[in-house]
Structure formats: structure tokens, C-alpha cells
XYZ file of C-alpha atoms in Angstrom:
630
model
C 20.745 46.957 119.316
C 17.639 48.678 120.518
C 15.170 46.278 118.883
C 17.520 43.351 118.376
C 21.077 42.877 119.644
C 24.033 45.181 120.229
C 27.447 43.673 120.866
C 27.006 44.268 124.589
C 23.517 42.758 124.494
C 24.805 39.675 122.646
C 27.287 39.105 125.457
C 24.515 39.722 128.015
C 22.463 37.017 126.318
C 25.369 34.600 126.762
C 25.712 35.586 130.432
C 22.055 34.732 131.051
C 22.387 31.388 129.252
C 25.640 30.526 131.076
C 23.967 31.359 134.398
C 21.075 29.007 133.625
C 23.372 26.159 132.529
C 25.671 26.573 135.551
C 22.726 26.447 137.976
C 21.489 23.272 136.281
C 24.853 21.468 136.463
C 25.506 22.638 140.013
C 22.308 20.907 141.135
C 24.022 17.599 140.320
C 27.079 18.608 142.362
C 24.879 19.364 145.381
C 22.814 16.186 144.957
C 25.819 13.870 145.094
C 28.025 14.212 148.187
C 31.027 12.683 146.476
C 30.310 13.806 142.959
C 32.429 12.257 140.232
C 35.263 14.202 138.697
C 33.203 14.608 135.501
C 30.304 16.304 137.290
C 32.527 18.609 139.306
C 34.873 19.427 136.428
C 32.143 20.383 133.960
C 30.264 22.455 136.528
C 33.479 24.219 137.545
C 34.405 25.008 133.932
C 30.955 26.424 133.181
C 31.146 28.502 136.356
C 34.526 29.861 135.259
C 33.167 30.622 131.782
C 30.272 32.474 133.404
C 32.768 34.581 135.353
C 34.753 35.456 132.214
C 31.570 36.320 130.323
C 30.446 38.564 133.186
C 33.798 40.351 133.077
C 33.568 40.704 129.290
C 30.062 42.083 129.731
C 31.379 44.846 131.991
C 34.105 45.687 129.453
C 31.602 45.884 126.598
C 29.302 48.157 128.625
C 32.171 50.542 129.277
C 32.945 50.668 125.556
C 29.430 50.714 124.112
C 29.168 54.533 124.113
C 32.329 54.756 122.020
C 31.759 56.043 118.492
C 32.770 53.343 116.039
C 31.726 51.747 112.782
C 32.180 48.049 112.191
C 30.742 45.202 110.180
C 32.723 42.471 111.947
C 30.986 39.144 112.560
C 31.641 37.943 116.094
C 31.951 34.223 115.416
C 33.170 33.399 118.924
C 29.912 34.646 120.456
C 28.044 32.283 118.143
C 30.456 29.418 118.888
C 30.191 29.888 122.661
C 26.410 29.948 122.373
C 26.460 26.618 120.515
C 28.535 24.983 123.276
C 26.266 26.221 126.073
C 23.195 25.218 124.092
C 24.624 21.714 123.620
C 25.043 21.344 127.391
C 21.550 22.675 128.008
C 20.066 20.327 125.392
C 21.550 17.277 127.116
C 20.336 18.519 130.506
C 16.854 19.139 129.091
C 16.561 15.492 128.049
C 17.147 14.515 131.672
C 15.052 17.292 133.241
C 13.697 16.377 136.692
C 11.720 19.517 137.428
C 8.448 17.858 136.400
C 8.682 15.536 139.427
C 7.585 18.379 141.732
C 9.334 16.648 144.648
C 12.746 17.836 145.794
C 13.639 14.449 147.295
C 12.793 12.565 144.100
C 14.803 15.070 142.065
C 17.819 14.561 144.332
C 17.541 10.764 144.118
C 17.342 10.829 140.336
C 20.395 13.067 140.062
C 22.330 10.677 142.299
C 21.410 7.762 140.044
C 22.023 9.398 136.703
C 24.492 11.898 135.299
C 23.343 12.545 131.676
C 26.827 13.039 130.179
C 29.320 10.391 129.093
C 32.985 10.808 129.993
C 33.880 11.496 126.350
C 31.170 14.173 126.112
C 32.475 15.861 129.244
C 36.041 15.734 127.934
C 35.061 17.332 124.614
C 32.881 19.972 126.259
C 35.593 20.932 128.737
C 38.059 21.320 125.851
C 35.591 23.568 124.007
C 34.919 25.642 127.115
C 38.670 26.043 127.706
C 39.035 27.460 124.183
C 36.155 29.861 124.779
C 37.671 30.961 128.097
C 40.988 31.723 126.401
C 39.430 33.697 123.539
C 36.945 35.595 125.682
C 39.567 36.259 128.336
C 41.805 37.899 125.730
C 38.845 39.936 124.474
C 38.387 41.323 127.998
C 41.771 43.060 127.763
C 40.988 45.307 124.778
C 40.892 49.089 125.058
C 38.335 50.004 122.370
C 35.172 48.599 120.820
C 36.882 47.936 117.500
C 39.421 45.776 119.305
C 36.645 43.920 121.119
C 34.863 43.123 117.869
C 38.020 41.912 116.195
C 38.959 39.750 119.193
C 35.554 38.079 118.978
C 35.813 37.460 115.229
C 37.794 34.909 113.248
C 39.773 37.563 111.388
C 43.557 37.577 111.598
C 43.999 41.313 111.161
C 43.360 43.141 114.445
C 42.257 46.757 114.098
C 42.119 47.943 117.665
C 43.091 51.553 117.062
C 41.304 54.630 115.815
C 43.438 54.396 112.677
C 42.163 50.860 112.146
C 38.564 52.049 112.349
C 39.318 54.810 109.863
C 40.870 52.260 107.513
C 37.725 50.135 107.712
C 35.521 53.137 106.921
C 37.787 54.094 104.021
C 37.595 50.589 102.559
C 33.794 50.652 102.856
C 33.612 53.997 101.052
C 35.947 52.750 98.319
C 33.786 49.666 97.819
C 30.802 51.905 97.074
C 32.626 54.709 95.216
C 35.338 53.867 92.668
C 35.218 56.964 90.456
C 36.562 60.474 90.892
C 33.741 62.855 91.831
C 33.961 66.551 90.965
C 31.315 69.272 91.174
C 29.762 68.422 87.789
C 29.640 64.701 88.502
C 28.159 65.333 91.929
C 25.333 67.321 90.314
C 24.602 64.440 87.946
C 24.680 61.841 90.724
C 22.443 64.000 92.927
C 19.849 64.064 90.157
C 19.417 60.306 90.703
C 19.764 60.346 94.504
C 16.050 60.014 95.197
C 16.556 57.743 98.231
C 19.240 58.002 100.897
C 20.094 54.310 100.813
C 23.324 54.635 102.776
C 21.517 56.247 105.722
C 18.801 53.590 105.599
C 21.462 50.893 105.595
C 23.300 52.576 108.451
C 20.134 52.559 110.558
C 19.569 48.859 109.836
C 23.157 48.009 110.743
C 22.696 49.703 114.114
C 19.858 47.275 114.844
C 22.053 44.264 114.105
C 24.434 42.346 116.282
C 27.633 41.352 114.481
C 26.695 37.746 115.311
C 23.067 37.861 114.184
C 22.177 36.069 110.955
C 25.320 33.945 110.579
C 23.020 30.989 109.897
C 21.925 32.777 106.718
C 25.119 34.372 105.411
C 27.167 31.218 106.058
C 24.425 28.888 104.817
C 24.521 27.008 101.519
C 21.679 28.913 99.816
C 23.363 32.278 100.212
C 26.843 30.963 99.392
C 25.456 29.394 96.211
C 23.861 32.718 95.296
C 27.222 34.467 95.716
C 28.970 31.918 93.495
C 26.337 31.552 90.743
C 25.967 33.847 87.745
C 22.542 35.434 87.221
C 21.332 33.929 90.517
C 17.949 34.762 92.023
C 17.171 34.518 95.739
C 13.998 35.417 97.637
C 14.218 35.612 101.424
C 10.732 35.676 102.891
C 9.437 35.737 106.425
C 6.513 36.387 108.696
C 5.929 39.861 110.168
C 8.333 40.693 112.975
C 10.973 38.117 111.984
C 13.762 40.688 111.608
C 13.906 40.701 107.799
C 15.344 44.213 107.506
C 18.095 43.424 109.993
C 18.978 40.314 107.977
C 18.928 42.436 104.817
C 21.741 44.519 106.279
C 23.717 41.302 106.886
C 23.205 40.230 103.271
C 24.320 43.638 102.001
C 27.430 43.573 104.197
C 28.403 40.132 102.907
C 27.890 41.275 99.318
C 30.002 44.399 99.901
C 32.827 42.217 101.231
C 33.063 40.527 97.820
C 32.909 43.727 95.769
C 35.840 44.880 93.652
C 36.411 46.626 90.320
C 34.535 43.882 88.440
C 31.897 43.053 91.076
C 29.457 45.793 92.089
C 26.691 46.005 94.684
C 23.583 48.216 94.807
C 20.749 48.052 97.315
C 17.551 49.721 98.444
C 15.248 49.565 101.472
C 11.496 50.022 100.943
C 9.910 51.526 104.063
C 6.189 51.817 104.807
C 6.878 55.070 106.708
C 8.540 56.766 103.709
C 6.577 56.894 100.457
C 9.638 58.013 98.475
C 11.193 54.573 99.050
C 8.111 52.847 97.609
C 8.204 54.583 94.224
C 9.592 52.500 91.334
C 11.283 55.438 89.623
C 13.046 56.403 92.855
C 14.221 52.828 93.472
C 15.613 52.469 89.942
C 17.295 55.885 90.121
C 19.016 54.957 93.356
C 20.248 51.596 92.048
C 21.562 53.153 88.825
C 23.374 55.879 90.744
C 25.084 53.352 93.010
C 26.399 51.339 90.055
C 27.553 54.495 88.267
C 29.688 55.449 91.267
C 31.605 52.173 91.006
C 32.865 52.330 87.394
C 33.854 55.045 84.901
C 32.094 53.369 81.973
C 28.915 53.014 84.023
C 29.080 56.668 84.991
C 29.483 57.642 81.328
C 26.226 55.826 80.549
C 24.520 57.623 83.449
C 25.788 60.982 82.185
C 24.516 60.246 78.666
C 21.088 59.351 80.066
C 21.080 62.530 82.173
C 21.846 64.763 79.193
C 19.234 63.009 77.044
C 16.303 62.976 79.468
C 17.106 66.029 81.593
C 18.875 68.417 79.189
C 17.957 71.491 81.256
C 19.494 69.899 84.357
C 16.401 70.425 86.480
C 16.630 69.559 90.152
C 14.098 67.011 91.360
C 13.459 65.851 87.786
C 11.186 62.779 87.598
C 12.639 60.168 85.245
C 10.485 57.677 83.354
C 10.551 54.186 84.857
C 10.736 52.360 81.527
C 13.711 54.460 80.485
C 15.347 53.835 83.861
C 15.065 50.065 83.382
C 17.078 50.455 80.197
C 19.589 52.620 82.046
C 20.038 50.008 84.781
C 20.748 47.316 82.212
C 23.329 49.615 80.643
C 25.154 50.625 83.844
C 25.436 46.993 84.998
C 26.959 45.698 81.740
C 30.555 46.850 82.467
C 30.683 44.553 85.509
C 31.281 40.815 85.483
C 28.777 40.654 88.337
C 26.209 43.245 89.440
C 24.373 42.401 92.683
C 21.019 44.028 93.450
C 19.507 43.656 96.936
C 16.087 45.134 97.748
C 14.378 44.805 101.122
C 10.704 45.301 101.966
C 8.959 44.667 98.643
C 5.718 44.128 100.565
C 5.976 47.654 102.024
C 5.463 49.315 98.633
C 1.678 49.460 99.071
C -0.221 49.699 95.801
C 3.094 49.761 93.935
C 4.023 46.169 94.851
C 3.075 44.504 91.513
C 4.802 47.166 89.405
C 7.944 47.241 91.554
C 8.325 43.443 91.637
C 7.635 42.974 87.905
C 10.197 45.636 87.023
C 12.925 44.383 89.350
C 12.688 40.738 88.266
C 13.078 41.871 84.653
C 16.582 43.141 85.436
C 18.206 39.710 85.411
C 16.196 38.244 82.557
C 18.186 37.174 79.513
C 21.401 35.244 78.913
C 23.707 38.266 78.602
C 22.805 39.937 81.868
C 25.399 40.209 84.623
C 22.772 40.950 87.277
C 21.949 38.709 90.235
C 19.215 39.663 92.695
C 18.180 39.152 96.320
C 14.743 40.308 97.431
C 13.350 40.290 100.979
C 9.667 40.525 101.890
C 6.753 38.847 103.549
C 5.363 35.752 101.889
C 2.470 37.436 100.073
C 0.663 35.793 97.168
C 1.178 38.632 94.677
C 4.920 38.483 95.360
C 5.244 34.669 95.480
C 3.456 34.278 92.135
C 5.908 36.657 90.488
C 9.011 35.042 91.996
C 8.274 31.518 90.821
C 11.787 30.884 89.451
C 13.584 32.270 92.512
C 15.328 30.135 95.127
C 13.179 30.572 98.220
C 14.470 30.672 101.799
C 12.298 31.179 104.873
C 13.928 33.594 107.309
C 11.947 33.131 110.502
C 14.292 34.043 113.343
C 16.354 31.034 114.434
C 16.177 29.847 118.017
C 19.876 30.692 118.495
C 19.283 34.376 117.707
C 16.069 34.380 119.746
C 17.728 32.810 122.788
C 20.501 35.388 122.764
C 17.925 38.125 122.341
C 15.665 36.943 125.182
C 18.667 36.382 127.440
C 19.966 39.857 126.644
C 16.571 41.443 127.300
C 16.228 39.668 130.648
C 19.681 40.878 131.676
C 19.191 44.440 130.407
C 15.779 44.924 132.010
C 17.004 43.392 135.266
C 19.958 45.794 135.407
C 17.666 48.749 134.738
C 15.317 47.602 137.542
C 12.447 47.222 135.089
C 12.296 43.469 135.691
C 12.648 42.281 139.300
C 12.840 38.479 139.436
C 13.325 36.832 142.843
C 13.177 33.182 141.781
C 16.129 32.676 139.431
C 14.518 29.563 137.917
C 11.895 31.898 136.460
C 14.549 33.295 134.116
C 14.958 29.893 132.481
C 11.205 29.353 132.325
C 10.738 32.787 130.756
C 13.476 32.168 128.194
C 12.028 28.793 127.173
C 8.415 29.983 126.920
C 9.251 33.100 124.917
C 11.539 31.311 122.464
C 8.955 28.546 122.080
C 6.041 30.933 121.550
C 7.840 33.378 119.266
C 7.620 31.205 116.144
C 10.407 33.246 114.608
C 9.153 36.715 115.616
C 11.524 39.070 117.426
C 8.702 41.592 117.498
C 6.428 39.243 119.462
C 9.172 38.623 122.032
C 9.722 42.359 122.539
C 6.041 42.903 123.299
C 5.908 40.011 125.787
C 9.017 41.295 127.572
C 7.369 44.712 127.895
C 4.358 42.984 129.422
C 6.496 40.989 131.888
C 8.015 44.236 133.164
C 4.585 45.653 133.978
C 3.589 42.724 136.208
C 4.052 43.102 139.991
C 5.641 39.790 141.011
C 6.986 36.395 139.947
C 3.633 34.670 140.455
C 1.930 37.039 138.022
C 4.720 36.505 135.499
C 4.463 32.712 135.718
C 0.719 32.963 135.198
C 1.178 35.249 132.178
C 3.761 32.894 130.667
C 1.113 30.182 130.772
C -1.337 32.157 128.628
C 0.733 34.099 126.110
C -1.055 35.599 123.089
C -0.567 33.413 119.992
C 0.313 36.139 117.490
C 1.033 39.836 117.034
C -2.570 40.938 116.512
C -3.642 39.229 119.734
C -0.674 40.869 121.444
C -1.678 44.334 120.262
C -5.272 43.712 121.375
C -4.054 42.871 124.881
C -1.925 46.016 124.969
C -4.938 48.197 124.161
C -7.104 46.229 126.588
C -4.615 47.123 129.319
C -4.829 50.791 128.322
C -8.615 50.576 128.627
C -8.186 49.538 132.245
C -6.553 52.915 132.953
C -8.422 56.177 133.545
C -10.212 57.972 130.651
C -7.504 60.642 130.357
C -4.851 57.996 129.739
C -7.048 56.321 127.127
C -7.530 59.674 125.404
C -3.773 60.301 125.454
C -3.042 56.979 123.707
C -5.818 57.449 121.141
C -4.574 60.918 120.212
C -0.911 59.894 120.103
C -1.610 56.908 117.855
C -3.756 59.033 115.540
C -1.048 61.664 115.087
C 1.814 59.187 114.719
C -0.042 56.845 112.356
C -0.940 59.743 110.059
C 2.552 61.242 109.997
C 3.756 61.082 106.393
C 7.419 61.132 107.308
C 8.004 64.893 107.309
C 10.934 65.802 109.526
C 9.062 68.781 110.992
C 6.759 66.522 113.058
C 9.204 66.259 115.955
C 8.658 64.859 119.450
C 8.198 68.402 120.763
C 5.486 69.066 118.171
C 3.740 65.771 118.954
C 3.696 66.418 122.708
C 1.939 69.754 122.181
C -0.436 68.322 119.548
C -1.641 65.548 121.867
C -2.475 68.104 124.581
C -4.941 70.116 122.437
C -8.602 69.810 123.385
C -11.434 70.942 121.090
C -13.060 72.842 123.961
C -9.923 74.852 124.715
C -9.532 78.517 123.821
C -6.013 78.892 125.203
C -2.960 76.697 125.510
C -2.965 74.725 128.759
C 0.713 74.275 129.565
C -0.099 71.898 132.408
C -1.645 69.512 129.875
C 1.459 69.259 127.671
C 3.086 65.849 127.983
C 6.704 64.849 127.800
C 7.916 62.040 125.550
C 8.310 59.641 128.482
C 4.557 59.677 129.135
C 3.732 58.848 125.520
C 6.362 56.093 125.341
C 5.195 54.670 128.671
C 1.485 54.530 127.908
C 2.020 53.477 124.281
C 4.458 50.760 125.336
C 5.338 48.241 122.584
C 3.450 50.065 119.824
C 5.435 53.336 119.691
C 9.189 53.903 119.744
C 11.686 56.711 119.259
C 13.108 56.996 115.741
C 16.743 56.085 115.117
C 17.775 59.749 114.899
C 15.956 60.453 118.183
C 13.912 63.352 116.761
C 10.514 61.694 116.328
C 8.199 59.072 117.751
C 7.001 56.446 115.290
C 4.981 53.250 115.235
C 7.296 50.501 116.399
C 6.610 48.179 113.469
C 4.764 47.892 110.165
C 2.415 45.368 111.822
C 1.250 48.019 114.313
C 0.092 50.287 111.491
C -1.711 47.371 109.830
C -3.387 46.373 113.087
C -4.612 49.890 113.891
C -5.963 50.320 110.369
C -7.856 47.025 110.423
C -9.474 47.214 113.858
C -13.106 46.539 113.028
C -16.243 44.651 113.910
C -14.286 41.471 114.655
C -12.618 43.201 117.609
C -14.217 44.025 120.917
C -15.926 47.418 120.711
C -13.699 48.562 123.582
C -10.666 48.975 121.309
C -12.415 50.487 118.265
C -11.610 53.941 119.596
C -7.950 53.254 118.751
C -8.633 52.521 115.086
C -6.853 54.748 112.585
C -8.707 55.737 109.428
C -7.005 58.238 107.075
C -10.299 59.683 105.855
C -11.847 60.149 109.281
C -8.576 61.158 110.916
C -7.954 63.887 108.351
C -11.131 65.662 109.460
C -10.296 65.254 113.157
C -6.755 66.564 112.727
C -8.005 69.482 110.620
C -10.317 70.422 113.478
C -7.337 70.306 115.866
C -5.365 72.643 113.583
C -8.222 75.160 113.404
C -8.868 74.991 117.160
C -5.206 75.612 117.878
C -4.675 78.452 115.393
C -7.691 80.243 116.892
C -6.298 80.178 120.427
C -6.465 83.507 122.229
C -2.710 83.164 122.735
C -2.272 84.260 119.125
C -4.660 87.260 119.138
C -2.997 90.376 117.793
C -4.040 93.911 117.021
C -1.986 94.128 113.857
C 1.025 92.698 112.057
C 3.514 90.938 114.339
C 7.190 91.800 114.377
C 9.754 89.226 113.351
C 10.833 88.837 116.992
C 7.270 88.098 118.113
C 6.829 85.502 115.356
C 10.141 83.869 116.281
C 9.241 83.735 120.003
C 5.871 82.209 119.195
C 7.499 79.465 117.168
C 9.818 78.796 120.110
C 7.072 78.800 122.736
C 4.518 77.007 120.579
C 6.354 74.334 118.509
C 3.077 73.006 117.086
C 2.297 76.435 115.580
C 5.018 76.286 112.923
C 3.912 72.778 111.950
C 0.237 73.810 111.844
C 0.986 76.786 109.577
C 3.486 75.120 107.248
C 2.180 71.563 107.013
C -1.248 71.386 108.584
C -3.372 73.886 106.708
């Protein structure tokens, strides 16, 4: 996972944790010349487990470029983590590092081994089981086989045909009717949001082991088993809510059949179409209609009634759509609706929430709902009768994530740690300070990579920013310590990216040229045009590449909020980075006019088609400026 955990990264997180635990136990072996069998045996087993995990890590790296699609939950990764964490927890209670005297530490270890014989026996048995399972997983030949070997499923699909079967079953779960040309036209009329693509992107950000605490917890299981159930999963910014939403959707899809249907939607601050109530209701209705012939018949009747001329892009009335949704869900014994990001609907939040909660009102409804959002007052007040579950990232997921990031950045030479004990210190401080925020951890890891040595990193770990806003302030403060040209680059890049309304034409190539334009210029300065690496480097932590790789975007909703709300409370030094739609519109308009008046585009008369085409190739910003800018 780029922002959270891939399968390979999950294993890397375990490798880091196993390394830390092995080093801790081995200190006892070294401290006692004739160490007891318990001390030696446990240390040896953990060392062997570390070796197997390292081997499995190499296998997963070799397979991670393989094209595959899977929703498997890797329970054995989670189980192995729990065992290592149990060992570490016992060691932490007997930690001697605070003594600051090597001789005293050695004496204490000689006098006390913190494990009982029965604990060692049980732990060794657990580790043996993990070694067997993980050792078998190391012998697979494809990623699908690796995932299945790490799961608790009996059926092993380690062939291309197995992957195809899984994809076919997924498609059948979401489409249970025959679709011809006429039906496709009707369904397309309601396809206002590409929910499957949005879900696919969220799944890519999720490790198969992430979120098991939620999907195997009692609150979610009760929701699955209870008719007309209501569940609200809320969390702080940066807690990984959208990634958990994909886990919830996957679990719901596993239970779907001819009498149990699932529909879902992701609301995204970057895409206004996903925030519109009519679009959300259309998408949900379309998904249900694809899963039952009777439901589709009701959708067709609605289509003929409200759009008799079969207009493309027709805007349906929201009130009428609420009635349609009630109708298309009635043929099912259970109709599950899952909507993520209610808080990202902007001014539409009250209307969207009020409308969605009305769907499972009444005794005869078959609808049950799960909503995910921040804990905002206008949402909480409306969801008073919902079961509420806080979804701050659990320490288990955070530990795997931090461990994976340390390993990944070390391998890529971005993080060069000499003192191996610093890895453990870094892991503990970041998990402790995160307070459930993956996003916060990512930013701190970026900062660690920019520091020159271990001493600077230890110092930084002692004064970490308390929240995301403080983190973003520090990032911009660091930019302000660079030269004026770098500051200007970041200000321009953030302005363009923050004001992008989601149009696909604003590609990385277009952005790089746009950032290079100076009001005083009369011609294009090719030497001033940046490449994407420069923007990503100087805008570290606040800008990222989109999932499809075509655009640069703000790395999180909280970044957009922070940039918009920079004001008098902040140091004047970072006000230049504030984004203001009204002010920015005038600045960007001036950029468009400056650019279109470049001498590069002077002509004595009409241009031929070839000349126009070459200009669009040589000046990517020109097409955008003409079509979208003015």
C-alpha cells in the first residue's frame, strides 16, 4: 500500500518487529554466560522466525509487481504480530535501558529473566506454528498463492485460473441480471459515480490484514446479523477511515447472495460529483437493480416515467430517487448500504445525511446501513440512534505500518540508521504519538528521512508535533528555510493543485508547465519547467501522485483544510501558502492571460492543423488554458 500497507509491506513490518524482539532477547543470552535453556530456546526460535520472515519478505517483493486481484485476509500475519507483540510486552515491563549503565543492565539481566517456563513453552509452540505456516508460504509461485497461504481459507487458489475465478465471483456478487444493450443504456443513466473504481482504489491502499479488529469485532458482526441495523464508524482525520470502509464493503460482499444485496458509495472532497445527493442515490439504486430482476424492473419503470425521452446526463429529482431506492431494495431479504466520507460532502452534509438515514426508517424496510465519517456535530446529532464505533487506528496496524515504513525507507536508502536501537525508539515514539492517525505517522517518517544523522532523529523524536496542523506548519516552516525560488515553487504548486476541480485534463505535465510561468515572462522559459520529482520533493507530505499516476493531488483532506484556514493565528511566514478560491481565481486567470500572450504563439494568420497539434504537444498547458482556463 502506498499510504498504508501492501502485502509485502505488512511482512516488512513483521520483519522489523521480529528484529527488535530478537535483539532484546539476545541481550539476555549475552548477559548470562550459562544462560538457561528457556532463555536460549526462546531467543533461538525468535531468531529462526526472523530468518523465515526475511525469506518471505524477499518472496513477496519478487511477486509484488504481479498483476492480481484479491480480497483475502491474511490472518497469519495478524497472528504472528500478536505473538511477537506479546513477547515485546513482557520485555517492556522488565526494560533496563533507563539505567543508563551497561554494567547495571547486565547485572539485572543475570538476576531476572522476565518469562516463566510455562510462558516460554507456550510461546515456543506458537512460534513453531508460525514458522511452519510462513515457511510454506515462502514456497509459492504467485501472489495469489501467497495470500491464500497466509489466510485461514481451505481453498488454495494459486493459479491464474484461481484468480480469474475470484474475479468472476466478485462480478457475479455485484451483477445478477442479464445485461443487454437496452438495459445497459438504462443503467448508465443512473451511473453518476464510478463506485467500483473508487472502491478499487481504496482496496489498493489496504493490506489484507488491516482492519481485522473491526470486521471480526462484535459490533460489526452484530450489524451483519441484525435486521434493519444501523452502524456509524467515526474517526479523527487521518485515521484511515476510507481504507477501513473498503474492508467493510468486502466483508459485506462476502455475505451477498440472491436474497442479500450490497450497494456502496465513496464521498470524496476532490470530486464534487460524489458529494451530490442525487448522484449518490442514483448510484445506490443502480447497484441494487443489477442484483435482481424485480429490482431492475422497478428501475426501468422509474426511468421511463421520469426520463421518457431517454436523455443522457439527465438529472433525477432526489425525493423521487428516495422512493426508487425504497422500491429497489424491497425484493431483497436484506439490502446493505455502505457510504464513506459523509463529512466530505461540504455544504451538502445535512441533506445527504438526513436523506440516507431515512432509507432504513420504518418496520417494513429491509435496509441496513453503515456510514463512515469524522465525528462532526451536525452528523452526530443526526445519527443519534446509530450504534457508534470509534475507528482510530489500532496500535497493531500502526506498529506494522511504522515497521514497514522503516524497512522500506531503509532499503531505498532514504533512511540511514546506524544505531539499530533507534529503530525501536522510533517505532515506539511514532505509535505513541500517532493517537490513531496513519497520516501523522507518514508525515513524521518523511521528516525523519530529511534529517542528517541518528542524533538529529533522536532529538526530533523528543519534540514531535502534537497534531496534523502543527505537522503541516513545520513542513512549511522548513520550506521557508530554503531559497526564495523554492518557496515560490511550493506556493504555486499548492495553489494550482488545491484549486483543481478534478478535471482529468490537469495532468502532471500540465502542472509542471503551469508552475514555471512567471508574470514578467513574454516567452516560455524551458529551463524553468520542473519535473514531477521536484514538486513531490519540495512538497513532501502534502502532495502525492494520484492512484492512476496521471495527476498530483493534495495528499489528504486535512491538507486542503489546513491551507484554506491559514490565518492570523499562524506565523506570518506561512501565510503566503494559504489557498483562497476567490483570490486564487484572479491569480490563476492572470497566469492564463500571461501564457496565452506569449510571443511563442504569435502568428500572422490562421494556423494549420499540424501547427496547432504541434503546439499542443510542445506546450501541454496551452490546451488546458484554452479549453478549461478561459
